[in-house]
Tab-separated table of C-alpha atoms in Angstrom:
chain	number	residue	atom	x	y	z
A	1	GLU	CA	0.000	0.000	0.000
A	2	THR	CA	1.272	3.423	-0.866
A	3	GLY	CA	-0.013	6.945	-0.489
A	4	VAL	CA	-3.321	7.756	1.123
A	5	THR	CA	-6.068	5.130	1.190
A	6	GLN	CA	-9.714	5.901	1.854
A	7	THR	CA	-12.495	3.432	2.521
A	8	PRO	CA	-15.172	2.892	1.522
A	9	ARG	CA	-15.053	4.348	-1.991
A	10	HIS	CA	-18.837	4.699	-2.100
A	11	LEU	CA	-21.384	4.899	0.699
A	12	VAL	CA	-25.148	5.255	0.681
A	13	MET	CA	-26.736	5.891	4.044
A	14	GLY	CA	-30.076	6.868	5.454
A	15	MET	CA	-30.520	9.963	7.550
A	16	THR	CA	-30.825	7.925	10.755
A	17	ASN	CA	-27.762	5.751	10.134
A	18	LYS	CA	-24.349	5.950	11.749
A	19	LYS	CA	-21.329	5.247	9.588
A	20	SER	CA	-17.612	5.999	9.556
A	21	LEU	CA	-15.159	6.950	6.848
A	22	LYS	CA	-11.592	5.771	7.181
A	23	CYS	CA	-8.356	7.278	5.940
A	24	GLU	CA	-4.905	5.743	6.243
A	25	GLN	CA	-1.644	7.249	5.067
A	26	HIS	CA	1.537	5.280	4.474
A	27	LEU	CA	3.815	8.265	3.899
A	28	GLY	CA	5.037	9.021	7.402
A	29	HIS	CA	3.282	12.387	7.336
A	30	ASN	CA	2.284	14.134	10.537
A	31	ALA	CA	-0.663	16.239	9.379
A	32	MET	CA	-3.991	14.923	8.099
A	33	TYR	CA	-7.052	16.677	6.738
A	34	TRP	CA	-10.701	16.103	5.848
A	35	TYR	CA	-12.151	18.034	2.907
A	36	LYS	CA	-15.679	18.095	1.501
A	37	GLN	CA	-16.250	18.547	-2.219
A	38	SER	CA	-19.799	19.313	-3.287
A	39	ALA	CA	-20.921	19.798	-6.857
A	40	LYS	CA	-20.190	23.274	-8.251
A	41	LYS	CA	-18.388	24.378	-5.074
A	42	PRO	CA	-14.715	24.720	-4.145
A	43	LEU	CA	-13.154	22.173	-1.831
A	44	GLU	CA	-14.102	22.972	1.752
A	45	LEU	CA	-11.712	22.244	4.586
A	46	MET	CA	-13.448	20.446	7.460
A	47	PHE	CA	-10.788	19.369	9.958
A	48	VAL	CA	-7.028	19.463	10.401
A	49	TYR	CA	-5.000	17.199	12.644
A	50	ASN	CA	-1.347	17.893	13.348
A	51	PHE	CA	0.506	15.216	15.330
A	52	LYS	CA	-2.880	13.669	16.232
A	53	GLU	CA	-4.205	16.925	17.682
A	54	GLN	CA	-7.060	18.753	16.076
A	55	THR	CA	-5.881	22.207	15.094
A	56	GLU	CA	-8.724	23.328	12.840
A	57	ASN	CA	-12.455	22.796	12.905
A	58	ASN	CA	-13.924	24.835	10.132
A	59	SER	CA	-17.368	25.370	11.678
A	60	VAL	CA	-18.415	21.860	10.809
A	61	PRO	CA	-21.799	20.644	12.176
A	62	SER	CA	-21.573	18.232	15.101
A	63	ARG	CA	-23.114	15.439	13.022
A	64	PHE	CA	-19.571	15.080	11.647
A	65	SER	CA	-17.156	13.830	14.290
A	66	PRO	CA	-13.477	13.294	13.470
A	67	GLU	CA	-11.105	10.929	15.238
A	68	CYS	CA	-7.347	10.652	14.862
A	69	PRO	CA	-6.014	7.776	16.985
A	70	ASN	CA	-2.489	8.104	15.561
A	71	SER	CA	-0.689	10.061	12.885
A	72	SER	CA	-1.400	7.400	10.242
A	73	HIS	CA	-5.155	7.037	10.680
A	74	LEU	CA	-8.044	9.462	10.458
A	75	PHE	CA	-11.736	8.713	10.773
A	76	LEU	CA	-14.865	10.727	10.107
A	77	HIS	CA	-17.856	9.477	12.071
A	78	LEU	CA	-21.220	10.342	10.573
A	79	HIS	CA	-24.629	10.367	12.237
A	80	THR	CA	-28.048	11.801	11.438
A	81	LEU	CA	-26.823	13.351	8.210
A	82	GLN	CA	-28.913	15.430	5.828
A	83	PRO	CA	-29.303	14.976	2.060
A	84	GLU	CA	-27.249	18.143	1.517
A	85	ASP	CA	-24.298	16.348	3.140
A	86	SER	CA	-24.050	14.174	0.033
A	87	ALA	CA	-20.632	14.914	-1.443
A	88	LEU	CA	-17.159	13.572	-2.121
A	89	TYR	CA	-15.174	13.448	1.122
A	90	LEU	CA	-11.446	13.669	0.621
A	91	CYS	CA	-8.665	12.914	3.035
A	92	ALA	CA	-5.190	14.380	2.623
A	93	SER	CA	-1.881	14.293	4.439
A	94	SER	CA	1.312	16.315	4.437
A	95	GLN	CA	4.684	16.096	6.135
A	96	ASP	CA	4.215	19.593	7.423
A	97	ARG	CA	1.264	21.933	7.104
A	98	ARG	CA	3.468	24.138	4.934
A	99	LEU	CA	4.294	21.469	2.427
A	100	SER	CA	2.530	19.752	-0.431
A	101	TYR	CA	-0.540	17.601	0.125
A	102	THR	CA	-1.217	14.024	-0.930
A	103	PHE	CA	-4.901	13.213	-1.355
A	104	GLY	CA	-6.762	9.950	-1.160
A	105	SER	CA	-9.264	8.845	-3.808
A	106	GLY	CA	-12.205	10.001	-1.728
A	107	THR	CA	-15.439	8.520	-0.460
A	108	ARG	CA	-18.514	9.431	-2.458
A	109	LEU	CA	-21.299	9.734	0.076
A	110	THR	CA	-24.994	9.763	-0.755
A	111	VAL	CA	-27.510	10.490	2.008
A	112	VAL	CA	-31.031	9.306	1.254
B	1	GLY	CA	-9.314	35.418	3.723
B	2	ILE	CA	-7.356	35.129	0.538
B	3	GLN	CA	-9.324	35.004	-2.713
B	4	VAL	CA	-8.370	32.598	-5.501
B	5	GLU	CA	-9.657	32.910	-9.048
B	6	GLN	CA	-8.944	30.436	-11.803
B	7	SER	CA	-9.425	30.897	-15.502
B	8	PRO	CA	-10.784	29.753	-17.795
B	9	PRO	CA	-13.502	27.808	-15.963
B	10	ASP	CA	-13.827	25.386	-18.871
B	11	LEU	CA	-11.474	24.398	-21.650
B	12	ILE	CA	-11.892	21.985	-24.548
B	13	LEU	CA	-8.861	20.934	-26.559
B	14	GLN	CA	-7.941	18.620	-29.379
B	15	GLU	CA	-5.255	16.102	-28.525
B	16	GLY	CA	-1.819	17.558	-29.169
B	17	ALA	CA	-2.770	21.162	-28.426
B	18	ASN	CA	-1.076	23.340	-25.827
B	19	SER	CA	-2.851	25.289	-23.100
B	20	THR	CA	-2.265	27.735	-20.275
B	21	LEU	CA	-4.310	27.783	-17.077
B	22	ARG	CA	-4.188	30.785	-14.794
B	23	CYS	CA	-4.562	31.273	-11.048
B	24	ASN	CA	-4.873	34.780	-9.583
B	25	PHE	CA	-4.745	35.385	-5.859
B	26	SER	CA	-5.488	38.403	-3.735
B	27	ASP	CA	-2.617	38.392	-1.227
B	28	SER	CA	1.002	37.353	-0.882
B	29	VAL	CA	1.311	33.585	-0.519
B	30	ASN	CA	3.505	31.219	1.447
B	31	ASN	CA	2.256	28.110	-0.318
B	32	LEU	CA	0.824	27.420	-3.767
B	33	GLN	CA	-0.030	24.038	-5.170
B	34	TRP	CA	-1.508	22.841	-8.452
B	35	PHE	CA	-3.638	19.698	-8.461
B	36	HIS	CA	-5.266	17.568	-11.132
B	37	GLN	CA	-8.514	15.803	-10.253
B	38	ASN	CA	-9.183	12.917	-12.602
B	39	PRO	CA	-12.694	11.802	-13.593
B	40	TRP	CA	-12.708	9.290	-10.706
B	41	GLY	CA	-12.180	12.003	-8.112
B	42	GLN	CA	-8.524	11.414	-7.306
B	43	LEU	CA	-6.616	14.637	-6.660
B	44	ILE	CA	-2.999	14.447	-7.742
B	45	ASN	CA	-0.468	17.025	-6.609
B	46	LEU	CA	1.257	18.387	-9.714
B	47	PHE	CA	3.448	21.164	-8.331
B	48	TYR	CA	4.313	22.801	-5.061
B	49	ILE	CA	5.340	26.214	-6.368
B	50	PRO	CA	5.065	29.299	-4.124
B	51	SER	CA	7.484	31.054	-6.490
B	52	GLY	CA	9.602	30.407	-9.552
B	53	THR	CA	9.265	27.861	-12.337
B	54	LYS	CA	9.137	24.091	-12.335
B	55	GLN	CA	8.773	21.514	-15.060
B	56	ASN	CA	7.659	17.917	-14.999
B	57	GLY	CA	7.446	16.282	-18.419
B	58	ARG	CA	4.759	17.985	-20.508
B	59	LEU	CA	3.646	20.130	-17.579
B	60	SER	CA	5.284	23.227	-16.237
B	61	ALA	CA	4.253	25.930	-13.805
B	62	THR	CA	5.347	29.451	-13.064
B	63	THR	CA	4.413	31.556	-10.056
B	64	VAL	CA	5.068	35.295	-10.046
B	65	ALA	CA	4.399	35.986	-6.394
B	66	THR	CA	4.966	39.745	-6.648
B	67	GLU	CA	2.221	39.987	-9.274
B	68	ARG	CA	-0.020	37.461	-7.530
B	69	TYR	CA	-0.554	34.879	-10.202
B	70	SER	CA	0.517	31.420	-11.249
B	71	LEU	CA	0.333	29.701	-14.620
B	72	LEU	CA	0.126	26.017	-15.444
B	73	TYR	CA	1.243	25.038	-18.936
B	74	ILE	CA	0.172	21.814	-20.571
B	75	SER	CA	1.950	20.957	-23.790
B	76	SER	CA	0.988	18.300	-26.342
B	77	SER	CA	-2.181	17.515	-24.405
B	78	GLN	CA	-3.421	13.944	-24.145
B	79	THR	CA	-6.870	12.540	-23.361
B	80	THR	CA	-5.561	11.480	-19.964
B	81	ASP	CA	-5.021	15.156	-19.119
B	82	SER	CA	-8.801	15.573	-18.917
B	83	GLY	CA	-10.184	16.482	-15.520
B	84	VAL	CA	-10.269	19.493	-13.266
B	85	TYR	CA	-7.178	21.504	-12.402
B	86	PHE	CA	-7.153	23.256	-9.044
B	87	CYS	CA	-4.906	25.928	-7.672
B	88	ALA	CA	-4.623	26.101	-3.864
B	89	VAL	CA	-2.888	28.879	-1.951
B	90	SER	CA	-2.236	29.887	1.641
B	91	SER	CA	-1.030	33.166	3.054
B	92	GLY	CA	0.019	34.919	6.209
B	93	GLY	CA	0.327	32.802	9.320
B	94	SER	CA	-2.042	30.135	8.021
B	95	TYR	CA	-0.682	27.299	5.962
B	96	ILE	CA	-4.129	25.874	5.257
B	97	PRO	CA	-4.718	26.220	1.513
B	98	THR	CA	-7.723	27.884	-0.047
B	99	PHE	CA	-8.790	26.199	-3.257
B	100	GLY	CA	-9.967	27.917	-6.399
B	101	ARG	CA	-13.039	26.670	-8.262
B	102	GLY	CA	-10.895	24.910	-10.818
B	103	THR	CA	-10.540	24.716	-14.593
B	104	SER	CA	-12.389	21.828	-16.183
B	105	LEU	CA	-10.363	20.458	-19.112
B	106	ILE	CA	-11.621	18.058	-21.755
B	107	VAL	CA	-9.144	16.737	-24.292
B	108	HIS	CA	-10.694	15.087	-27.336
B	109	PRO	CA	-8.837	12.408	-29.342
């Protein structure tokens, strides 16, 4: 495995479900990020973790709950989502917040 | 926060053509990256280029930080170049990049 791996690739969930997105990076980076990409909108930063500590929470609703148990793994726990939360969720990592990002392939989420 | 504008928003090319994509930004930057998002959603980092010029095969990029713009050149385009090209910049004390809306490129065979 190389790079940044996200699972699952696709997810369909009901508004009352609870699910989790997983991101794993094999690059030895110490910063990890969650981004949301909706149709016709720029990428939106959701959360930043630096050395496992959350350093940014970009006014994300509490129905999205991140978890970073170590510098290689990042989760996004989802519960009671809304249809407008349907989007591509991208994970990224970098060696330092100042340096270039490596993105995963994303999880395409559909809330029904 | 910093504003990022990319142009053109859409671009259609015939295979073999050259193109230039532009990214304008509203403040001095400490980080600028160009990404390519393929049709499957994967974002690939093309260049980390807060200033100067870099080349990688058929792609090259130039950032003129004093004039607040960056250019991405694609030469001899191929169908696999299709996708969306994003510019992302950060400024001041924040190293979190702000993404532009992207340039959607379609290369026809």
